[in-house]
Amino acid sequence: PGVGTKVALLAGLKVHAGWIRCTRAMGEGRPGTVRDSPETEAAMGFFGRFSDPEKPISVGSLRADMETLGDLLKPWPGTAYTVDPIRRGAGPGSVWLRTPSSLEHRVLFYLHGGGYVAGNVSQYHWVHLLATGVRARVLLLEYRLAPEHQLPAAVHDAIAAYTWLLEHVPPAGIVVAGDSAGGGLALNLLQHLQNQGLPQPAGVVLFSPWVDLTPENLGPRLGLGPIELTQVKLVRTISREVAPTEQLADFSPLHTWQSVESGTVPPLFVTAASNELLMPGIAEFAARAEPKGPVEWVLYPGLFHVFQMWAEVLPEAADAVRDLSLIHI
C-alpha cells in the first residue's frame, strides 16, 4: 500500500490549482506558503488516518504507524545516495548517509522523531534531501527508545555521539537537526553543551519539535475536534512511557531553557504547522528562545505534524527543506 499511496499522491504533482499565501503570521512565526493541490489534500487525509478515534493507542501501534510511514516515504528507486554503518562512536545501528553533493567536512547530525518510543534510522532515508540541500553528509543516530530505555538514555546517546563527532569535525562544520521528539532531543543536547561549556554546533534545525512533555499542558489552548482529542490521548499515553511523570519537565525545553543564558545559543531554524497539536508550545518556545540567540521560525498554515518529511510529495514540505540551503556550514 505504501508504493500505491505514494504514486497516488504524486499523480497530481503537475496540476497545482495555484498558490495560497498566508497573509498573517500565526503565533510569532513568519508565515510559510501552502499550495492548493491534490497531493496536499491526499497527504492530509493519509495523516488523518493515523488519528482515527477508533484506533487502539499504544507504543506498539505507534511503532507500527512509523513503519508504515517509513515505507511510504522511502526515496524513489534510483535516488542517488548511500548509507554506511558507523562501526564505532555512535550508537549501534547509526549510519552515515551521503549524496553526490555531500562534503565530508560538513555534517548534519540528525535525530529522528517517534515520541522517544518509536522510529529508527531506516525510516529516515528521506533526509537525503537535506543532505543535498546543505551539501553535507548526515549522521543518522540510532538512539535508545523508551519504555525499554527511558529518558535520559536518549539524551546520553546523543551527547556521546556528538562528543565523538567533535573528534573528527570542527563544531563550525556541524548542524544538529531533529523532528518531533528528535527536535526536543536536539535541544536537550544543546542545553547540555551550553551547561558544560562544550563546543556548540553552527546551528540547529527543528521540524515540529516536541518541547513540552508534560501532558497537562496539551489541548486547553486549542479548539479540539475528534482527531485532535485522539492525538492528545496518544501523546499523553506516550508521555507515561518516556519517563516518570515527575521528571517529564526536566526533559522539556519549554521549561528547562529558562535557565539558558542570553546570547549563548547558536542560530535556531524552526518550522511547524498551524494545525498540529504541538504548535502552541512551539510558538511559546520560539518566543522564549529568541533572547538566547538568533531564531528563525516559520509557520505553515493548514498542515500537519512533521509535514517536512513529505518533501518528495508535498510542495510545501519541499519549500521548508529548500529553506535549509540558506544555512551556511
PDB file of N, CA, C and O in Angstrom, residues 121-178:
ATOM      1  N   VAL A 121      16.504   4.673  12.120  1.00  0.00           N
ATOM      2  CA  VAL A 121      17.178   5.361  11.022  1.00  0.00           C
ATOM      3  C   VAL A 121      16.742   4.833   9.655  1.00  0.00           C
ATOM      4  O   VAL A 121      16.784   5.559   8.661  1.00  0.00           O
ATOM      5  N   SER A 122      16.306   3.573   9.570  1.00  0.00           N
ATOM      6  CA  SER A 122      15.885   3.032   8.276  1.00  0.00           C
ATOM      7  C   SER A 122      14.635   3.719   7.752  1.00  0.00           C
ATOM      8  O   SER A 122      14.349   3.663   6.548  1.00  0.00           O
ATOM      9  N   GLN A 123      13.878   4.363   8.628  1.00  0.00           N
ATOM     10  CA  GLN A 123      12.664   5.067   8.227  1.00  0.00           C
ATOM     11  C   GLN A 123      12.947   6.517   7.828  1.00  0.00           C
ATOM     12  O   GLN A 123      12.015   7.249   7.472  1.00  0.00           O
ATOM     13  N   TYR A 124      14.199   6.930   7.860  1.00  0.00           N
ATOM     14  CA  TYR A 124      14.533   8.347   7.687  1.00  0.00           C
ATOM     15  C   TYR A 124      15.486   8.596   6.522  1.00  0.00           C
ATOM     16  O   TYR A 124      16.203   9.590   6.512  1.00  0.00           O
ATOM     17  N   HIS A 125      15.450   7.738   5.522  1.00  0.00           N
ATOM     18  CA  HIS A 125      16.309   7.975   4.363  1.00  0.00           C
ATOM     19  C   HIS A 125      15.846   9.177   3.548  1.00  0.00           C
ATOM     20  O   HIS A 125      16.583   9.655   2.677  1.00  0.00           O
ATOM     21  N   TRP A 126      14.641   9.705   3.840  1.00  0.00           N
ATOM     22  CA  TRP A 126      14.201  10.928   3.166  1.00  0.00           C
ATOM     23  C   TRP A 126      15.136  12.105   3.456  1.00  0.00           C
ATOM     24  O   TRP A 126      15.130  13.097   2.708  1.00  0.00           O
ATOM     25  N   VAL A 127      15.984  11.994   4.484  1.00  0.00           N
ATOM     26  CA  VAL A 127      16.899  13.106   4.795  1.00  0.00           C
ATOM     27  C   VAL A 127      17.981  13.261   3.726  1.00  0.00           C
ATOM     28  O   VAL A 127      18.778  14.202   3.806  1.00  0.00           O
ATOM     29  N   HIS A 128      17.989  12.363   2.719  1.00  0.00           N
ATOM     30  CA  HIS A 128      18.909  12.598   1.603  1.00  0.00           C
ATOM     31  C   HIS A 128      18.624  13.957   0.969  1.00  0.00           C
ATOM     32  O   HIS A 128      19.525  14.602   0.416  1.00  0.00           O
ATOM     33  N   LEU A 129      17.374  14.418   1.071  1.00  0.00           N
ATOM     34  CA  LEU A 129      17.016  15.735   0.551  1.00  0.00           C
ATOM     35  C   LEU A 129      17.705  16.838   1.342  1.00  0.00           C
ATOM     36  O   LEU A 129      18.138  17.852   0.789  1.00  0.00           O
ATOM     37  N   LEU A 130      17.810  16.651   2.654  1.00  0.00           N
ATOM     38  CA  LEU A 130      18.525  17.625   3.492  1.00  0.00           C
ATOM     39  C   LEU A 130      20.014  17.593   3.169  1.00  0.00           C
ATOM     40  O   LEU A 130      20.671  18.641   3.098  1.00  0.00           O
ATOM     41  N   ALA A 131      20.540  16.383   3.000  1.00  0.00           N
ATOM     42  CA  ALA A 131      21.966  16.250   2.683  1.00  0.00           C
ATOM     43  C   ALA A 131      22.301  16.994   1.399  1.00  0.00           C
ATOM     44  O   ALA A 131      23.330  17.685   1.312  1.00  0.00           O
ATOM     45  N   THR A 132      21.435  16.871   0.412  1.00  0.00           N
ATOM     46  CA  THR A 132      21.663  17.568  -0.851  1.00  0.00           C
ATOM     47  C   THR A 132      21.536  19.077  -0.667  1.00  0.00           C
ATOM     48  O   THR A 132      22.343  19.854  -1.191  1.00  0.00           O
ATOM     49  N   GLY A 133      20.537  19.495   0.110  1.00  0.00           N
ATOM     50  CA  GLY A 133      20.290  20.918   0.284  1.00  0.00           C
ATOM     51  C   GLY A 133      21.429  21.663   0.949  1.00  0.00           C
ATOM     52  O   GLY A 133      21.748  22.792   0.565  1.00  0.00           O
ATOM     53  N   VAL A 134      22.035  21.040   1.961  1.00  0.00           N
ATOM     54  CA  VAL A 134      23.119  21.723   2.683  1.00  0.00           C
ATOM     55  C   VAL A 134      24.493  21.187   2.290  1.00  0.00           C
ATOM     56  O   VAL A 134      25.502  21.575   2.872  1.00  0.00           O
ATOM     57  N   ARG A 135      24.511  20.280   1.311  1.00  0.00           N
ATOM     58  CA  ARG A 135      25.772  19.700   0.804  1.00  0.00           C
ATOM     59  C   ARG A 135      26.599  19.104   1.950  1.00  0.00           C
ATOM     60  O   ARG A 135      27.779  19.395   2.103  1.00  0.00           O
ATOM     61  N   ALA A 136      25.952  18.280   2.748  1.00  0.00           N
ATOM     62  CA  ALA A 136      26.602  17.679   3.917  1.00  0.00           C
ATOM     63  C   ALA A 136      26.328  16.182   3.938  1.00  0.00           C
ATOM     64  O   ALA A 136      25.383  15.692   3.324  1.00  0.00           O
ATOM     65  N   ARG A 137      27.170  15.456   4.641  1.00  0.00           N
ATOM     66  CA  ARG A 137      26.823  14.068   4.969  1.00  0.00           C
ATOM     67  C   ARG A 137      25.974  14.105   6.237  1.00  0.00           C
ATOM     68  O   ARG A 137      26.058  15.042   7.041  1.00  0.00           O
ATOM     69  N   VAL A 138      25.119  13.100   6.396  1.00  0.00           N
ATOM     70  CA  VAL A 138      24.198  13.058   7.524  1.00  0.00           C
ATOM     71  C   VAL A 138      24.573  11.912   8.451  1.00  0.00           C
ATOM     72  O   VAL A 138      24.725  10.768   8.005  1.00  0.00           O
ATOM     73  N   LEU A 139      24.725  12.228   9.723  1.00  0.00           N
ATOM     74  CA  LEU A 139      24.858  11.194  10.740  1.00  0.00           C
ATOM     75  C   LEU A 139      23.459  10.956  11.299  1.00  0.00           C
ATOM     76  O   LEU A 139      22.902  11.818  11.989  1.00  0.00           O
ATOM     77  N   LEU A 140      22.877   9.814  10.965  1.00  0.00           N
ATOM     78  CA  LEU A 140      21.570   9.429  11.494  1.00  0.00           C
ATOM     79  C   LEU A 140      21.791   8.577  12.735  1.00  0.00           C
ATOM     80  O   LEU A 140      22.302   7.458  12.651  1.00  0.00           O
ATOM     81  N   LEU A 141      21.413   9.115  13.875  1.00  0.00           N
ATOM     82  CA  LEU A 141      21.691   8.443  15.147  1.00  0.00           C
ATOM     83  C   LEU A 141      20.574   7.478  15.522  1.00  0.00           C
ATOM     84  O   LEU A 141      19.402   7.841  15.554  1.00  0.00           O
ATOM     85  N   GLU A 142      20.955   6.236  15.817  1.00  0.00           N
ATOM     86  CA  GLU A 142      20.027   5.250  16.374  1.00  0.00           C
ATOM     87  C   GLU A 142      20.170   5.307  17.895  1.00  0.00           C
ATOM     88  O   GLU A 142      21.114   4.762  18.460  1.00  0.00           O
ATOM     89  N   TYR A 143      19.264   6.004  18.533  1.00  0.00           N
ATOM     90  CA  TYR A 143      19.353   6.148  19.998  1.00  0.00           C
ATOM     91  C   TYR A 143      18.370   5.189  20.673  1.00  0.00           C
ATOM     92  O   TYR A 143      17.425   4.688  20.062  1.00  0.00           O
ATOM     93  N   ARG A 144      18.610   4.943  21.947  1.00  0.00           N
ATOM     94  CA  ARG A 144      17.773   4.008  22.694  1.00  0.00           C
ATOM     95  C   ARG A 144      16.378   4.609  22.932  1.00  0.00           C
ATOM     96  O   ARG A 144      16.228   5.801  23.140  1.00  0.00           O
ATOM     97  N   LEU A 145      15.368   3.726  22.890  1.00  0.00           N
ATOM     98  CA  LEU A 145      13.979   4.150  22.986  1.00  0.00           C
ATOM     99  C   LEU A 145      13.349   3.689  24.291  1.00  0.00           C
ATOM    100  O   LEU A 145      13.698   2.649  24.852  1.00  0.00           O
ATOM    101  N   ALA A 146      12.385   4.479  24.760  1.00  0.00           N
ATOM    102  CA  ALA A 146      11.517   4.078  25.862  1.00  0.00           C
ATOM    103  C   ALA A 146      10.401   3.184  25.287  1.00  0.00           C
ATOM    104  O   ALA A 146      10.146   3.212  24.076  1.00  0.00           O
ATOM    105  N   PRO A 147       9.720   2.398  26.090  1.00  0.00           N
ATOM    106  CA  PRO A 147       9.872   2.289  27.541  1.00  0.00           C
ATOM    107  C   PRO A 147      11.019   1.380  27.983  1.00  0.00           C
ATOM    108  O   PRO A 147      11.336   1.319  29.161  1.00  0.00           O
ATOM    109  N   GLU A 148      11.641   0.684  27.011  1.00  0.00           N
ATOM    110  CA  GLU A 148      12.748  -0.197  27.385  1.00  0.00           C
ATOM    111  C   GLU A 148      13.896   0.604  28.004  1.00  0.00           C
ATOM    112  O   GLU A 148      14.563   0.128  28.932  1.00  0.00           O
ATOM    113  N   HIS A 149      14.108   1.800  27.482  1.00  0.00           N
ATOM    114  CA  HIS A 149      15.172   2.679  27.990  1.00  0.00           C
ATOM    115  C   HIS A 149      14.588   4.083  28.123  1.00  0.00           C
ATOM    116  O   HIS A 149      14.555   4.846  27.155  1.00  0.00           O
ATOM    117  N   GLN A 150      14.128   4.426  29.308  1.00  0.00           N
ATOM    118  CA  GLN A 150      13.510   5.729  29.498  1.00  0.00           C
ATOM    119  C   GLN A 150      14.554   6.845  29.480  1.00  0.00           C
ATOM    120  O   GLN A 150      15.767   6.599  29.613  1.00  0.00           O
ATOM    121  N   LEU A 151      14.065   8.072  29.292  1.00  0.00           N
ATOM    122  CA  LEU A 151      14.966   9.209  29.411  1.00  0.00           C
ATOM    123  C   LEU A 151      15.608   9.205  30.795  1.00  0.00           C
ATOM    124  O   LEU A 151      14.970   8.817  31.765  1.00  0.00           O
ATOM    125  N   PRO A 152      16.912   9.565  30.880  1.00  0.00           N
ATOM    126  CA  PRO A 152      17.716  10.289  29.895  1.00  0.00           C
ATOM    127  C   PRO A 152      18.554   9.426  28.944  1.00  0.00           C
ATOM    128  O   PRO A 152      19.557   9.915  28.420  1.00  0.00           O
ATOM    129  N   ALA A 153      18.197   8.162  28.701  1.00  0.00           N
ATOM    130  CA  ALA A 153      19.026   7.304  27.850  1.00  0.00           C
ATOM    131  C   ALA A 153      19.260   7.928  26.476  1.00  0.00           C
ATOM    132  O   ALA A 153      20.396   7.966  25.981  1.00  0.00           O
ATOM    133  N   ALA A 154      18.205   8.431  25.838  1.00  0.00           N
ATOM    134  CA  ALA A 154      18.354   9.026  24.509  1.00  0.00           C
ATOM    135  C   ALA A 154      19.261  10.258  24.552  1.00  0.00           C
ATOM    136  O   ALA A 154      20.061  10.484  23.638  1.00  0.00           O
ATOM    137  N   VAL A 155      19.124  11.047  25.607  1.00  0.00           N
ATOM    138  CA  VAL A 155      19.977  12.241  25.752  1.00  0.00           C
ATOM    139  C   VAL A 155      21.436  11.832  25.888  1.00  0.00           C
ATOM    140  O   VAL A 155      22.327  12.408  25.259  1.00  0.00           O
ATOM    141  N   HIS A 156      21.702  10.817  26.695  1.00  0.00           N
ATOM    142  CA  HIS A 156      23.083  10.335  26.860  1.00  0.00           C
ATOM    143  C   HIS A 156      23.650   9.837  25.532  1.00  0.00           C
ATOM    144  O   HIS A 156      24.830  10.067  25.220  1.00  0.00           O
ATOM    145  N   ASP A 157      22.821   9.145  24.740  1.00  0.00           N
ATOM    146  CA  ASP A 157      23.280   8.646  23.440  1.00  0.00           C
ATOM    147  C   ASP A 157      23.625   9.804  22.502  1.00  0.00           C
ATOM    148  O   ASP A 157      24.630   9.751  21.774  1.00  0.00           O
ATOM    149  N   ALA A 158      22.791  10.838  22.506  1.00  0.00           N
ATOM    150  CA  ALA A 158      23.049  11.992  21.643  1.00  0.00           C
ATOM    151  C   ALA A 158      24.319  12.722  22.075  1.00  0.00           C
ATOM    152  O   ALA A 158      25.128  13.137  21.237  1.00  0.00           O
ATOM    153  N   ILE A 159      24.519  12.864  23.375  1.00  0.00           N
ATOM    154  CA  ILE A 159      25.727  13.528  23.887  1.00  0.00           C
ATOM    155  C   ILE A 159      26.971  12.742  23.499  1.00  0.00           C
ATOM    156  O   ILE A 159      27.971  13.310  23.033  1.00  0.00           O
ATOM    157  N   ALA A 160      26.916  11.419  23.668  1.00  0.00           N
ATOM    158  CA  ALA A 160      28.075  10.579  23.351  1.00  0.00           C
ATOM    159  C   ALA A 160      28.421  10.661  21.871  1.00  0.00           C
ATOM    160  O   ALA A 160      29.597  10.773  21.498  1.00  0.00           O
ATOM    161  N   ALA A 161      27.411  10.608  21.007  1.00  0.00           N
ATOM    162  CA  ALA A 161      27.671  10.652  19.573  1.00  0.00           C
ATOM    163  C   ALA A 161      28.200  12.017  19.143  1.00  0.00           C
ATOM    164  O   ALA A 161      29.119  12.104  18.319  1.00  0.00           O
ATOM    165  N   TYR A 162      27.648  13.088  19.683  1.00  0.00           N
ATOM    166  CA  TYR A 162      28.117  14.428  19.328  1.00  0.00           C
ATOM    167  C   TYR A 162      29.551  14.629  19.810  1.00  0.00           C
ATOM    168  O   TYR A 162      30.386  15.198  19.086  1.00  0.00           O
ATOM    169  N   THR A 163      29.850  14.160  21.013  1.00  0.00           N
ATOM    170  CA  THR A 163      31.208  14.285  21.538  1.00  0.00           C
ATOM    171  C   THR A 163      32.198  13.543  20.649  1.00  0.00           C
ATOM    172  O   THR A 163      33.296  14.039  20.352  1.00  0.00           O
ATOM    173  N   TRP A 164      31.811  12.342  20.198  1.00  0.00           N
ATOM    174  CA  TRP A 164      32.657  11.576  19.271  1.00  0.00           C
ATOM    175  C   TRP A 164      32.827  12.324  17.957  1.00  0.00           C
ATOM    176  O   TRP A 164      33.928  12.384  17.396  1.00  0.00           O
ATOM    177  N   LEU A 165      31.724  12.913  17.476  1.00  0.00           N
ATOM    178  CA  LEU A 165      31.766  13.645  16.211  1.00  0.00           C
ATOM    179  C   LEU A 165      32.745  14.815  16.273  1.00  0.00           C
ATOM    180  O   LEU A 165      33.453  15.106  15.299  1.00  0.00           O
ATOM    181  N   LEU A 166      32.829  15.475  17.425  1.00  0.00           N
ATOM    182  CA  LEU A 166      33.743  16.608  17.580  1.00  0.00           C
ATOM    183  C   LEU A 166      35.209  16.198  17.425  1.00  0.00           C
ATOM    184  O   LEU A 166      36.055  17.043  17.135  1.00  0.00           O
ATOM    185  N   GLU A 167      35.503  14.919  17.614  1.00  0.00           N
ATOM    186  CA  GLU A 167      36.870  14.450  17.431  1.00  0.00           C
ATOM    187  C   GLU A 167      37.266  14.410  15.953  1.00  0.00           C
ATOM    188  O   GLU A 167      38.453  14.315  15.633  1.00  0.00           O
ATOM    189  N   HIS A 168      36.276  14.495  15.067  1.00  0.00           N
ATOM    190  CA  HIS A 168      36.524  14.334  13.631  1.00  0.00           C
ATOM    191  C   HIS A 168      36.120  15.549  12.796  1.00  0.00           C
ATOM    192  O   HIS A 168      36.624  15.715  11.680  1.00  0.00           O
ATOM    193  N   VAL A 169      35.216  16.367  13.328  1.00  0.00           N
ATOM    194  CA  VAL A 169      34.704  17.515  12.574  1.00  0.00           C
ATOM    195  C   VAL A 169      34.661  18.721  13.503  1.00  0.00           C
ATOM    196  O   VAL A 169      34.159  18.608  14.626  1.00  0.00           O
ATOM    197  N   PRO A 170      35.154  19.880  13.070  1.00  0.00           N
ATOM    198  CA  PRO A 170      35.062  21.072  13.924  1.00  0.00           C
ATOM    199  C   PRO A 170      33.608  21.478  14.115  1.00  0.00           C
ATOM    200  O   PRO A 170      32.769  21.255  13.222  1.00  0.00           O
ATOM    201  N   PRO A 171      33.264  22.071  15.250  1.00  0.00           N
ATOM    202  CA  PRO A 171      31.859  22.425  15.505  1.00  0.00           C
ATOM    203  C   PRO A 171      31.268  23.366  14.458  1.00  0.00           C
ATOM    204  O   PRO A 171      30.061  23.324  14.201  1.00  0.00           O
ATOM    205  N   ALA A 172      32.098  24.193  13.836  1.00  0.00           N
ATOM    206  CA  ALA A 172      31.607  25.099  12.802  1.00  0.00           C
ATOM    207  C   ALA A 172      31.115  24.354  11.573  1.00  0.00           C
ATOM    208  O   ALA A 172      30.409  24.929  10.740  1.00  0.00           O
ATOM    209  N   GLY A 173      31.456  23.064  11.447  1.00  0.00           N
ATOM    210  CA  GLY A 173      31.009  22.253  10.324  1.00  0.00           C
ATOM    211  C   GLY A 173      29.846  21.343  10.653  1.00  0.00           C
ATOM    212  O   GLY A 173      29.502  20.468   9.865  1.00  0.00           O
ATOM    213  N   ILE A 174      29.210  21.537  11.821  1.00  0.00           N
ATOM    214  CA  ILE A 174      28.134  20.656  12.279  1.00  0.00           C
ATOM    215  C   ILE A 174      26.843  21.453  12.454  1.00  0.00           C
ATOM    216  O   ILE A 174      26.841  22.524  13.065  1.00  0.00           O
ATOM    217  N   VAL A 175      25.749  20.926  11.918  1.00  0.00           N
ATOM    218  CA  VAL A 175      24.407  21.405  12.229  1.00  0.00           C
ATOM    219  C   VAL A 175      23.642  20.234  12.832  1.00  0.00           C
ATOM    220  O   VAL A 175      23.659  19.123  12.297  1.00  0.00           O
ATOM    221  N   VAL A 176      22.989  20.457  13.972  1.00  0.00           N
ATOM    222  CA  VAL A 176      22.158  19.438  14.616  1.00  0.00           C
ATOM    223  C   VAL A 176      20.720  19.655  14.163  1.00  0.00           C
ATOM    224  O   VAL A 176      20.245  20.798  14.086  1.00  0.00           O
ATOM    225  N   ALA A 177      20.030  18.569  13.838  1.00  0.00           N
ATOM    226  CA  ALA A 177      18.648  18.672  13.369  1.00  0.00           C
ATOM    227  C   ALA A 177      17.823  17.540  13.961  1.00  0.00           C
ATOM    228  O   ALA A 177      18.347  16.490  14.339  1.00  0.00           O
ATOM    229  N   GLY A 178      16.513  17.763  14.026  1.00  0.00           N
ATOM    230  CA  GLY A 178      15.626  16.722  14.513  1.00  0.00           C
ATOM    231  C   GLY A 178      14.180  17.112  14.323  1.00  0.00           C
ATOM    232  O   GLY A 178      13.843  18.291  14.179  1.00  0.00           O
TER     233      GLY A 178
END
